[in-house]
XYZ file of C-alpha atoms in Angstrom:
768
model
C -23.238 -38.524 83.723
C -22.302 -41.462 81.688
C -24.539 -40.033 79.007
C -22.592 -36.784 79.194
C -19.263 -38.651 78.762
C -20.701 -40.529 75.882
C -21.846 -37.277 74.308
C -18.427 -35.708 74.848
C -16.708 -38.729 73.338
C -19.056 -38.530 70.404
C -18.250 -34.843 69.891
C -14.499 -35.518 70.023
C -14.800 -38.370 67.596
C -16.961 -36.251 65.331
C -14.433 -33.394 65.555
C -11.573 -35.760 64.627
C -13.615 -37.185 61.810
C -14.350 -33.696 60.495
C -10.737 -32.569 60.856
C -9.277 -35.557 59.011
C -10.697 -34.747 55.594
C -9.380 -31.208 55.951
C -5.820 -32.506 56.415
C -6.282 -34.872 53.503
C -7.376 -31.990 51.258
C -4.243 -29.899 51.960
C -1.732 -32.684 51.284
C -3.266 -33.904 48.031
C -3.163 -30.310 46.662
C 0.583 -30.155 47.113
C 0.971 -33.633 45.732
C -1.234 -32.821 42.804
C 0.872 -29.759 41.975
C 4.028 -31.823 42.174
C 2.460 -34.529 40.094
C 1.476 -32.028 37.388
C 4.924 -30.511 37.369
C 6.492 -33.922 36.935
C 3.974 -34.730 34.253
C 4.783 -31.492 32.421
C 8.481 -32.286 32.611
C 7.876 -35.748 31.220
C 5.642 -34.367 28.469
C 8.186 -31.680 27.617
C 10.946 -34.264 27.563
C 8.944 -36.589 25.343
C 7.896 -33.676 23.133
C 11.503 -32.520 22.950
C 12.616 -35.954 21.876
C 9.809 -36.043 19.340
C 10.656 -32.581 18.016
C 14.336 -33.457 17.851
C 13.486 -36.649 15.959
C 11.270 -34.646 13.606
C 14.002 -32.103 12.954
C 16.755 -34.636 12.295
C 14.758 -36.947 10.052
C 15.717 -34.815 7.028
C 19.349 -34.365 8.019
C 21.506 -34.361 4.856
C 24.208 -36.967 4.384
C 27.741 -35.967 5.316
C 30.663 -37.706 3.627
C 34.392 -37.605 4.165
C 34.662 -35.732 0.865
C 32.383 -33.030 2.320
C 34.677 -32.698 5.326
C 37.886 -32.568 3.286
C 36.766 -30.496 0.331
C 37.317 -26.719 0.211
C 34.318 -24.445 0.782
C 34.120 -23.512 -2.864
C 31.273 -21.283 -3.974
C 30.469 -21.842 -7.643
C 28.970 -19.104 -9.812
C 26.772 -20.174 -12.717
C 25.716 -18.128 -15.743
C 22.177 -17.641 -16.997
C 22.359 -20.993 -18.784
C 23.314 -22.864 -15.627
C 26.963 -23.327 -16.659
C 29.698 -22.718 -14.054
C 32.031 -19.837 -14.892
C 33.756 -18.930 -11.611
C 34.860 -20.671 -8.422
C 35.239 -18.650 -5.251
C 37.129 -19.853 -2.187
C 38.480 -23.156 -3.410
C 41.110 -22.088 -5.887
C 43.660 -21.003 -3.268
C 44.253 -23.812 -0.797
C 47.255 -25.945 0.149
C 45.952 -28.947 2.095
C 48.074 -29.965 5.093
C 47.913 -33.351 6.814
C 47.773 -33.692 10.574
C 51.456 -34.585 10.870
C 52.345 -31.359 9.011
C 50.519 -29.233 11.558
C 52.565 -28.086 14.594
C 51.206 -29.226 17.957
C 51.347 -25.606 19.108
C 48.866 -24.617 16.408
C 46.547 -27.495 17.330
C 46.745 -26.424 20.972
C 46.071 -22.808 20.027
C 42.981 -23.653 17.955
C 41.569 -25.911 20.667
C 42.347 -23.413 23.447
C 40.649 -20.474 21.745
C 37.790 -22.287 20.030
C 36.850 -25.336 22.128
C 39.078 -26.123 25.115
C 37.102 -29.278 26.053
C 37.401 -30.611 22.497
C 39.332 -33.753 23.473
C 36.891 -34.544 26.337
C 33.687 -34.266 24.322
C 32.201 -37.682 23.599
C 29.425 -36.740 21.190
C 30.722 -33.612 19.464
C 28.513 -31.324 21.543
C 29.254 -29.549 24.816
C 26.239 -28.633 27.000
C 28.540 -26.835 29.459
C 29.979 -24.701 26.664
C 26.505 -23.879 25.362
C 25.325 -22.765 28.809
C 28.468 -20.797 29.642
C 28.460 -19.105 26.232
C 24.850 -18.035 26.749
C 25.649 -16.573 30.177
C 28.806 -14.855 28.922
C 27.058 -13.320 25.957
C 24.176 -12.052 28.099
C 26.384 -10.607 30.837
C 29.135 -9.434 28.516
C 31.767 -10.903 30.832
C 33.423 -13.281 28.402
C 37.202 -12.836 28.489
C 37.396 -13.837 24.847
C 34.631 -11.654 23.505
C 31.325 -12.871 22.071
C 31.117 -16.652 22.139
C 29.090 -19.324 20.446
C 28.005 -22.657 21.777
C 29.278 -24.695 18.828
C 32.131 -27.144 19.303
C 34.899 -27.510 16.754
C 33.084 -30.556 15.431
C 29.899 -28.570 14.958
C 31.809 -25.726 13.300
C 33.351 -28.209 10.880
C 29.903 -29.578 10.066
C 28.512 -26.103 9.515
C 31.380 -25.245 7.180
C 31.012 -28.542 5.342
C 27.281 -28.901 4.931
C 25.190 -26.022 6.212
C 24.606 -22.401 5.330
C 26.551 -19.893 7.399
C 23.821 -17.298 6.864
C 22.578 -15.992 10.220
C 18.923 -16.332 9.301
C 19.479 -20.030 8.609
C 20.678 -20.732 12.161
C 17.348 -22.228 13.241
C 16.516 -24.827 15.900
C 16.087 -27.352 13.092
C 19.564 -26.580 11.809
C 21.109 -26.757 15.280
C 19.424 -30.109 15.895
C 20.789 -31.453 12.627
C 24.259 -30.116 13.433
C 24.166 -31.889 16.791
C 22.992 -35.129 15.213
C 25.747 -35.031 12.591
C 28.293 -34.139 15.290
C 27.464 -37.411 17.022
C 27.962 -39.295 13.745
C 31.259 -37.552 12.970
C 32.628 -38.227 16.464
C 31.822 -41.929 16.009
C 33.515 -42.186 12.596
C 36.590 -39.966 12.861
C 39.354 -39.389 15.377
C 39.933 -36.059 17.087
C 43.076 -35.497 15.034
C 41.149 -36.106 11.800
C 38.402 -33.704 12.826
C 40.949 -31.042 13.727
C 42.779 -31.585 10.434
C 39.588 -31.156 8.423
C 38.661 -28.024 10.360
C 42.071 -26.360 9.990
C 42.022 -26.948 6.238
C 38.444 -25.743 5.908
C 38.508 -22.325 7.603
C 38.744 -19.030 5.713
C 41.456 -16.490 6.600
C 40.629 -13.513 4.324
C 42.216 -12.409 1.062
C 40.865 -15.496 -0.687
C 42.925 -17.732 1.607
C 41.446 -21.092 2.599
C 43.071 -23.291 5.220
C 45.801 -22.560 7.736
C 48.524 -24.110 5.609
C 47.663 -21.681 2.818
C 47.593 -18.819 5.323
C 51.168 -19.578 6.416
C 52.338 -19.241 2.810
C 50.244 -16.156 2.088
C 51.049 -14.120 5.194
C 54.558 -15.319 6.008
C 55.871 -17.111 2.924
C 56.621 -20.200 5.027
C 55.177 -23.570 5.968
C 53.268 -23.972 9.227
C 56.173 -25.748 10.878
C 58.445 -22.785 10.204
C 56.246 -20.268 12.022
C 56.922 -18.800 15.460
C 54.550 -18.922 18.426
C 53.076 -15.406 17.863
C 52.624 -16.137 14.156
C 50.806 -19.401 14.865
C 48.647 -17.622 17.434
C 47.596 -15.048 14.841
C 46.568 -17.724 12.346
C 44.699 -19.674 15.037
C 42.666 -16.594 15.961
C 41.746 -15.333 12.487
C 38.870 -17.712 11.549
C 36.463 -16.126 14.026
C 36.449 -12.877 11.999
C 38.873 -13.073 9.052
C 38.482 -9.534 7.729
C 38.650 -7.876 11.151
C 41.759 -9.812 12.158
C 43.583 -9.309 8.861
C 47.048 -8.045 9.929
C 47.352 -5.969 6.743
C 44.022 -4.199 7.163
C 43.568 -4.055 10.933
C 46.904 -4.631 12.705
C 45.613 -3.382 16.079
C 42.631 -5.751 16.087
C 44.833 -8.565 14.806
C 47.277 -8.076 17.689
C 44.478 -7.979 20.240
C 43.080 -11.255 18.910
C 46.541 -12.854 18.770
C 47.172 -11.941 22.383
C 43.822 -13.458 23.386
C 44.952 -16.713 21.795
C 48.199 -16.556 23.764
C 46.191 -16.001 26.967
C 44.046 -19.027 26.118
C 47.157 -21.152 25.573
C 48.516 -20.042 28.937
C 45.212 -20.715 30.675
C 45.163 -24.176 29.127
C 48.724 -24.829 30.356
C 50.098 -25.187 26.843
C 52.693 -22.432 27.164
C 54.423 -20.756 30.096
C 53.795 -17.253 31.353
C 57.230 -16.234 30.108
C 56.513 -17.561 26.607
C 53.177 -15.737 26.515
C 54.725 -12.455 27.674
C 57.575 -12.653 25.169
C 55.213 -13.501 22.297
C 52.996 -10.519 23.122
C 55.972 -8.196 22.749
C 56.493 -9.239 19.122
C 55.065 -6.614 16.679
C 52.136 -7.937 14.687
C 53.875 -7.277 11.371
C 56.978 -9.268 12.255
C 57.605 -11.744 9.448
C 54.696 -10.552 7.302
C 55.534 -10.579 3.599
C 54.316 -7.835 1.279
C 50.653 -8.347 0.578
C 50.096 -10.246 -2.615
C 47.965 -8.844 -5.399
C 45.591 -11.527 -6.568
C 45.418 -11.522 -10.353
C 42.891 -12.821 -12.830
C 44.413 -15.739 -14.648
C 42.160 -16.015 -17.719
C 40.365 -13.815 -20.212
C 36.996 -14.896 -18.838
C 38.106 -13.928 -15.338
C 39.104 -10.487 -16.592
C 35.886 -10.114 -18.572
C 33.655 -11.014 -15.621
C 35.618 -9.258 -12.880
C 33.205 -6.354 -12.304
C 30.197 -8.642 -12.381
C 31.765 -11.134 -9.969
C 32.686 -8.331 -7.577
C 29.051 -7.208 -7.391
C 27.786 -10.786 -7.009
C 30.049 -11.256 -3.987
C 28.887 -7.968 -2.487
C 25.271 -8.951 -3.110
C 25.768 -12.331 -1.421
C 27.176 -10.624 1.651
C 24.198 -8.248 1.751
C 21.937 -11.277 1.666
C 23.779 -12.733 4.681
C 26.003 -15.310 2.989
C 29.753 -15.661 3.229
C 30.764 -16.798 -0.270
C 34.213 -17.840 0.953
C 32.968 -20.269 3.587
C 29.425 -21.264 2.662
C 30.032 -23.576 -0.305
C 27.176 -22.082 -2.331
C 25.807 -22.665 -5.793
C 25.004 -19.176 -7.049
C 22.912 -18.867 -10.199
C 23.652 -15.433 -11.606
C 22.014 -13.526 -14.445
C 25.164 -13.036 -16.500
C 25.031 -13.891 -20.198
C 28.588 -15.057 -20.801
C 28.482 -14.538 -24.573
C 27.296 -10.961 -24.101
C 29.849 -10.402 -21.336
C 32.726 -11.614 -23.500
C 31.549 -9.455 -26.404
C 31.266 -6.380 -24.202
C 34.767 -6.939 -22.822
C 36.128 -7.302 -26.346
C 34.373 -4.144 -27.576
C 35.862 -1.872 -24.928
C 39.326 -3.465 -24.909
C 40.093 -4.774 -28.381
C 37.656 -3.381 -30.968
C 39.616 -1.117 -33.318
C 36.407 0.371 -34.721
C 35.785 2.152 -31.416
C 37.847 5.385 -31.546
C 39.362 5.358 -28.070
C 42.030 8.102 -28.044
C 44.198 6.331 -25.443
C 44.169 3.595 -22.805
C 43.315 6.096 -20.075
C 39.846 6.951 -21.376
C 37.543 4.879 -19.221
C 34.084 3.432 -19.639
C 31.361 1.717 -17.666
C 28.556 -0.269 -19.270
C 25.508 -1.940 -17.746
C 23.005 -4.107 -19.602
C 19.716 -5.211 -18.070
C 16.695 -7.178 -19.219
C 13.824 -4.676 -18.967
C 11.308 -7.475 -18.467
C 12.722 -8.726 -15.160
C 15.598 -6.454 -14.092
C 18.241 -9.127 -14.511
C 21.699 -7.692 -15.168
C 22.831 -9.372 -18.367
C 26.368 -7.997 -18.562
C 28.529 -5.312 -16.985
C 31.912 -3.689 -17.517
C 33.485 -1.560 -14.807
C 36.473 -0.310 -16.794
C 38.838 -0.995 -19.667
C 42.546 -1.755 -19.942
C 42.583 -2.761 -16.263
C 45.175 -5.527 -16.625
C 44.988 -8.594 -14.393
C 43.608 -6.861 -11.297
C 41.059 -9.015 -9.483
C 37.913 -7.441 -7.998
C 39.065 -4.036 -9.174
C 37.316 -0.677 -9.138
C 33.887 -0.956 -10.728
C 32.791 2.290 -12.351
C 29.462 0.792 -13.436
C 28.042 0.991 -9.917
C 29.543 4.342 -8.941
C 27.209 7.332 -8.956
C 29.647 10.205 -8.637
C 29.464 11.421 -12.250
C 26.632 13.412 -13.784
C 24.588 11.648 -16.458
C 23.946 14.873 -18.365
C 20.940 15.036 -20.661
C 20.177 11.337 -20.278
C 18.446 12.516 -17.086
C 15.867 14.514 -19.050
C 13.423 11.665 -19.825
C 13.567 10.606 -16.167
C 13.309 13.929 -14.329
C 11.578 16.215 -16.826
C 9.606 14.649 -19.666
C 8.409 11.523 -17.865
C 6.901 13.420 -14.900
C 5.337 16.036 -17.208
C 3.471 13.363 -19.150
C 2.653 11.335 -16.035
C 1.338 14.127 -13.808
C 0.371 16.949 -16.192
C -0.942 14.872 -19.117
C 1.360 16.696 -21.534
C 1.473 15.459 -25.111
C 4.475 15.038 -27.377
C 3.227 18.170 -29.164
C 3.238 20.275 -26.004
C 4.547 23.717 -26.929
C 7.562 24.771 -24.906
C 9.608 27.950 -24.938
C 13.259 27.650 -25.851
C 14.075 31.261 -24.952
C 16.553 32.962 -22.617
C 16.070 31.514 -19.135
C 17.395 32.531 -15.745
C 17.205 30.177 -12.774
C 14.546 31.487 -10.356
C 15.973 33.620 -7.562
C 19.365 34.030 -9.251
C 20.997 35.960 -12.068
C 22.448 32.815 -13.631
C 21.305 32.067 -17.148
C 20.774 28.594 -18.553
C 22.225 27.954 -22.026
C 21.684 25.256 -24.610
C 24.547 23.194 -25.988
C 24.770 25.290 -29.163
C 24.405 28.650 -27.409
C 21.136 29.326 -29.236
C 17.414 29.423 -28.494
C 14.783 28.146 -30.890
C 11.686 29.923 -29.586
C 8.457 27.920 -29.495
C 9.201 24.237 -29.916
C 7.348 20.982 -29.308
C 8.279 18.611 -26.517
C 9.150 15.985 -29.124
C 11.640 18.248 -30.859
C 13.031 19.592 -27.603
C 13.859 16.088 -26.385
C 15.098 14.791 -29.730
C 17.503 17.718 -30.051
C 18.343 17.795 -26.328
C 17.425 21.402 -25.587
C 18.202 22.374 -22.014
C 15.776 25.254 -21.450
C 12.570 23.372 -22.373
C 13.643 20.483 -20.136
C 13.995 22.774 -17.120
C 10.735 24.476 -18.065
C 9.020 21.083 -17.782
C 10.683 20.321 -14.456
C 9.641 23.716 -13.124
C 6.049 23.052 -14.222
C 5.954 19.628 -12.569
C 7.827 20.701 -9.434
C 10.776 19.031 -7.779
C 8.606 17.155 -5.287
C 6.692 15.257 -7.962
C 9.806 14.773 -10.077
C 11.650 13.236 -7.127
C 8.675 10.970 -6.510
C 8.722 9.832 -10.138
C 12.410 8.941 -10.295
C 12.283 7.330 -6.861
C 9.866 4.860 -8.378
C 12.613 4.128 -10.897
C 15.228 3.367 -8.252
C 16.900 6.790 -8.303
C 17.062 8.905 -5.155
C 17.438 12.639 -5.697
C 18.786 14.573 -2.682
C 16.175 16.709 -0.962
C 18.190 19.931 -1.312
C 18.753 19.500 -5.042
C 17.329 22.133 -7.337
C 16.210 22.460 -10.930
C 19.666 21.920 -12.437
C 19.332 18.225 -11.572
C 16.889 17.995 -14.471
C 19.747 18.207 -16.953
C 22.204 15.976 -15.118
C 22.450 14.097 -11.839
C 24.717 11.583 -10.160
C 23.427 8.208 -11.333
C 25.235 4.923 -11.951
C 25.018 3.109 -15.286
C 23.312 0.112 -13.703
C 20.650 2.290 -12.082
C 20.057 4.205 -15.284
C 19.774 1.023 -17.349
C 17.169 -0.316 -14.928
C 15.270 2.994 -14.944
C 15.160 3.154 -18.739
C 13.993 -0.453 -18.668
C 10.676 0.769 -17.264
C 10.148 2.831 -20.431
C 10.961 -0.245 -22.488
C 8.467 -2.611 -20.836
C 5.476 -0.312 -20.551
C 5.983 1.249 -17.138
C 7.069 -1.464 -14.694
C 10.269 -0.948 -12.707
C 12.372 -3.959 -11.804
C 15.256 -3.431 -9.404
C 18.468 -4.613 -11.092
C 19.592 -8.057 -9.889
C 22.766 -10.082 -10.275
C 21.440 -13.300 -8.728
C 18.208 -15.192 -9.259
C 18.879 -18.272 -7.141
C 21.211 -19.488 -4.389
C 21.522 -23.105 -3.309
C 23.183 -23.636 0.060
C 25.406 -26.590 0.921
C 22.487 -28.471 2.468
C 20.501 -28.303 -0.765
C 18.057 -25.555 0.235
C 17.202 -23.137 -2.587
C 16.537 -19.417 -2.114
C 15.040 -17.414 -5.006
C 15.897 -13.760 -5.544
C 14.106 -12.533 -8.658
C 13.007 -8.915 -8.555
C 9.307 -8.138 -8.119
C 8.203 -5.436 -10.493
C 6.349 -2.315 -9.361
C 4.235 -0.036 -11.528
C 6.380 3.085 -11.833
C 4.317 4.988 -14.402
C 1.300 4.705 -16.644
C 1.651 2.727 -19.834
C 0.881 5.972 -21.688
C 3.924 7.678 -20.166
C 6.256 4.812 -21.044
C 5.005 4.621 -24.617
C 5.114 8.374 -25.282
C 8.630 8.724 -23.869
C 9.761 5.760 -25.972
C 8.200 7.248 -29.084
C 10.060 10.526 -28.543
C 13.333 8.751 -27.770
C 13.057 6.923 -31.078
C 13.446 10.336 -32.701
C 16.657 10.944 -30.736
C 18.270 8.083 -32.654
C 16.346 8.608 -35.884
C 17.085 12.284 -36.474
C 18.148 13.886 -33.192
C 21.282 13.977 -31.065
C 21.782 10.198 -31.131
C 22.025 9.389 -34.840
C 25.423 7.746 -34.327
C 23.614 4.870 -32.602
C 21.393 4.054 -35.581
C 21.131 0.335 -36.372
C 19.237 -0.274 -39.624
C 15.871 -1.915 -39.081
C 16.125 -2.161 -35.299
C 13.293 -0.803 -33.167
C 15.135 1.117 -30.488
C 15.006 4.290 -28.431
C 17.721 6.186 -26.597
C 19.205 9.380 -25.227
C 22.586 11.056 -25.278
C 24.127 12.826 -22.331
C 27.161 15.091 -22.055
C 28.406 17.055 -19.067
C 30.635 20.099 -19.428
C 33.020 21.634 -16.928
C 31.984 24.497 -14.689
C 33.840 27.786 -15.012
C 35.522 27.080 -11.660
C 36.753 23.698 -12.903
C 38.075 25.236 -16.109
C 39.897 27.914 -14.132
C 41.349 25.346 -11.747
C 42.422 22.815 -14.376
C 43.407 25.097 -17.227
C 41.587 22.776 -19.639
C 40.203 24.009 -22.929
C 36.578 25.085 -22.310
C 35.478 23.176 -25.429
C 36.250 19.870 -23.675
C 33.572 17.840 -21.897
C 33.818 15.921 -18.639
C 31.447 12.989 -19.227
C 29.616 11.425 -22.138
C 26.690 8.989 -21.860
C 24.403 6.987 -24.064
C 21.347 5.168 -22.735
C 19.262 3.140 -25.140
C 16.925 0.194 -25.256
C 14.847 -2.256 -27.231
C 12.043 -4.404 -25.856
C 14.699 -6.964 -24.872
C 17.679 -5.019 -23.559
C 18.442 -1.744 -21.804
C 22.032 -0.526 -22.223
C 23.692 2.459 -20.538
C 27.239 3.561 -21.385
C 29.427 6.136 -19.642
C 32.791 7.383 -20.876
C 35.229 9.779 -19.266
C 38.537 10.051 -17.456
C 39.148 9.001 -13.870
C 40.888 12.335 -13.310
C 38.667 14.723 -15.258
C 40.570 17.820 -14.174
C 43.615 16.476 -16.025
C 41.883 15.164 -19.145
C 38.686 16.054 -20.970
C 36.725 14.779 -23.951
C 37.080 16.400 -27.360
C 34.092 16.733 -29.664
C 34.826 13.436 -31.386
C 35.675 11.622 -28.152
C 32.210 12.390 -26.832
C 30.884 10.058 -29.509
C 32.667 7.012 -28.115
C 29.762 6.214 -25.770
C 27.362 6.021 -28.722
C 29.759 3.794 -30.665
C 30.075 1.377 -27.743
C 26.295 1.285 -27.396
C 25.781 0.647 -31.103
C 28.342 -2.161 -31.277
C 26.883 -3.896 -28.231
C 23.224 -3.448 -29.114
C 23.836 -4.675 -32.662
C 25.352 -7.835 -31.205
C 22.527 -8.365 -28.724
C 19.860 -7.820 -31.386
C 21.183 -10.644 -33.562
C 19.603 -13.332 -31.390
C 16.563 -11.444 -30.129
C 13.145 -10.670 -31.516
C 12.823 -7.270 -33.167
C 9.312 -6.075 -32.424
C 8.064 -2.516 -32.173
C 6.144 -1.123 -29.218
C 2.341 -1.238 -29.433
C 0.396 1.904 -28.625
C -1.699 1.394 -25.461
C -5.413 2.163 -25.446
C -4.945 5.248 -23.256
C -2.901 6.990 -25.976
C -4.157 8.485 -29.230
C -2.142 9.685 -32.213
C -2.851 12.837 -34.209
C -1.102 14.371 -37.198
C 0.157 17.856 -36.369
C 1.976 19.777 -39.101
C 2.924 16.516 -40.765
C 4.210 14.907 -37.575
C 2.564 12.039 -35.705
C 2.064 13.366 -32.191
C 0.775 11.445 -29.166
C -1.792 12.517 -26.591
C -3.306 11.076 -23.467
C -6.767 9.873 -24.439
C -9.277 12.670 -23.892
C -6.693 15.469 -24.149
C -6.144 15.779 -27.895
C -6.521 19.563 -28.065
C -3.325 21.139 -29.314
C -1.949 22.802 -26.158
C -0.800 26.346 -25.842
C 2.544 27.232 -24.354
C 2.809 26.440 -20.659
C 5.395 29.115 -20.000
C 5.019 32.747 -19.098
C 8.121 33.352 -21.195
C 6.195 32.768 -24.468
C 6.048 35.522 -27.046
C 3.714 36.376 -29.863
C 6.142 35.089 -32.431
C 8.800 32.432 -32.335
C 12.235 33.974 -32.508
C 15.556 32.242 -32.964
C 18.052 33.728 -30.484
C 21.814 33.513 -30.313
C 23.571 33.164 -26.987
C 23.846 36.947 -26.831
C 20.034 37.027 -26.843
C 19.874 39.168 -29.997
C 17.399 37.796 -32.521
C 19.193 36.420 -35.571
C 16.146 35.251 -37.499
C 12.464 34.942 -36.997
C 9.455 33.136 -38.324
C 5.804 33.086 -37.569
C 5.985 29.443 -36.603
C 8.787 26.960 -35.850
C 7.962 23.751 -37.676
C 7.115 20.603 -35.723
C 9.409 18.523 -37.870
C 12.672 17.485 -36.246
C 14.547 17.798 -39.507
C 13.168 21.281 -40.094
C 14.162 22.321 -36.619
C 17.675 21.102 -37.226
C 17.962 22.811 -40.590
C 16.397 26.107 -39.557
C 18.673 26.458 -36.559
C 22.427 26.406 -36.474
C 22.545 23.038 -34.714
C 25.322 21.022 -36.344
C 24.018 17.603 -37.267
C 25.779 14.547 -35.924
C 27.254 12.057 -38.411
C 24.795 9.745 -40.083
C 25.078 5.978 -40.189
C 27.136 6.175 -43.358
C 29.559 8.693 -41.930
C 33.072 7.585 -41.220
C 34.300 7.296 -37.658
C 35.446 10.769 -36.618
C 39.043 11.476 -35.844
C 39.852 12.354 -32.258
C 40.270 16.084 -32.795
C 38.451 19.192 -31.720
C 37.205 19.748 -35.254
C 34.909 16.751 -35.098
C 31.146 17.032 -34.968
C 29.816 18.346 -31.672
C 27.157 16.641 -29.634
C 24.825 18.137 -27.063
C 25.960 18.929 -23.548
C 24.173 19.590 -20.324
C 25.130 22.003 -17.635
C 27.608 20.684 -15.167
C 26.517 20.077 -11.599
C 27.213 22.797 -9.046
C 30.726 22.855 -7.648
C 31.682 23.685 -4.086
C 31.738 27.348 -5.054
C 28.170 27.264 -6.352
C 25.918 30.110 -5.218
C 23.652 29.147 -2.334
C 20.376 27.370 -2.976
C 17.340 29.584 -3.231
C 13.649 28.911 -2.917
C 11.792 28.767 -6.198
C 8.573 30.688 -5.623
C 6.913 29.072 -8.584
C 7.333 25.490 -7.433
C 8.073 25.764 -3.743
C 11.238 23.754 -4.347
C 14.843 24.537 -3.624
C 16.825 25.560 -6.679
C 20.528 24.837 -6.627
C 21.867 26.948 -9.432
C 24.801 25.799 -11.496
C 28.193 27.376 -10.990
C 28.299 28.588 -14.555
C 26.453 27.906 -17.792
C 28.141 25.488 -20.158
C 27.418 23.955 -23.520
């Protein structure tokens, strides 16, 4: 029995011994998990400290001058010389004792209500609450940020305001500098710097300046609702501009008043009374900012586009304190301004005739100079016609839409035989006319382009097809609407800057560079961003060379002889757009007048496109002599540019061969040197010269390939030669070619072209 007890005791002891390790295993698992969690927290904390230390080790220095200085953005020319300051020229600095306490309270209440309690310039509570409010959308003040006033001041003083630059590194450096600023400066000093630093639209920097601009008073003279408006504007200056968006401005002002009330800085009665005040109470008439110097006037269009480009890139030029290295050549810009405003050799008929000029470097796309208008007075950031694309470019479209694609996709030569015969747009009864009302019969592509014949150009476009033509010009930065028909081949809505860049691809051998105003931006923290354009192969070198060779003839003995510059290797194209019959009927203008005149030309160093016309074309048109103004502007500017540039001719690429045809040097794609037959079903057994009535007036067995013979055998009136005097501005002056105008709103409906499968939008009426 005792043995049994002993055995039982042994079993119990053994059971306890076996159970004990089991209990020990469960508890250590929990402890191990806890231990690993704590270890991870410690590691994360240490890593966070290490990462923070790594981020802040390169923090830029911040001086008192940085905090006090305006956020001026400086524009530099292509030589690295400053020519324009943005954002710093309009600021009246106010000291802390000149700032009403109500305004200080308003800024703190709406921007950072714990400002005076923050010890290190950062507010973890604000960061967390802002994150929650932004996620839930329940913020009473709209979208919030986690930055304190101190951090906002630092960002405005030293860091880029570009959204993509708001990285963890940047936030860490902001926080580190906030600690330093809080240690060195008082709250009143920080608030003073901030209130003088912020931007309030219309080129206004600082709240003291805003009081003068919007109300014509000092800060201390403003009422509560006026101070509340100014305090609320920095968050979104353009949206809260009381001139532009009075409803949004009032909503923001009232939010500031609510914040003041919530912060116990005003009474409920004061808030209610202030909200009843109309937003325009006390506002002075909006000031027109004027250019104060000749250089400012000369560069106005260029500066306007630089500012727009900066905003597209994510910068705020009025608050970021940038160094912007533009591509403007100031000497060329001044010369261009002088040519269109003061040069008596250019026969402008009046101050109302307008112009737009764009000059690019074909080897990189950089915009060298630009004019958006003439006789514009002192207006700052005025209307820029150089970037508008609402006016047809006439026959200067032909190399882009017609001849370029035909060479590129169909391997046509410069000797390609085309039919300049009566032509009716497919699917319609509307006939296409040439500028002189005549048809020349069989004609080479070279002669057709040099003498700007409309029918052969459309014949080429029809052969290529609209789909391929659109593809070609898209590679040159020009987008042709999908529902556009064949008439676009003799004139489309293109801006001068886009056309200059497109022609630049012919000049450099086939590479398209998107036009650029800026090649480098340096932010306030010293970081550099490069913005040069990357070129893309837009066409074969053979296409670029053959088009250039034909466009040389335009200037040499074709429609562009007015642009001749002795000894200069250059190529170019004229373009004129006439009025539709509907426009003539509506305006009562003489049908011999033209609506627009263009000249696009280039050397290996510069591509220049000029437009001339009236802003209200239904009130004024261009006489025969006035159409020549575009060519005169081009010639004067290109002659100036060529003085300090190399003058080298284009070299024929290996994929092109030359062959003498009827005494003319013609170019072929290598391997296709057979003289081609006519590509049109409209060809006839003999070449007949037709008048606009389609009755043959003369005939010959062959139309010569020579441009001069074409001109002499037809009734095309030659344009003045280089030695000719400048024509008077009368209707008796020498005519130039014209394209058909673009369809008006009364244009017949688009029809499907069975030959090309494309949609043909026929013109409203044939014109010169």
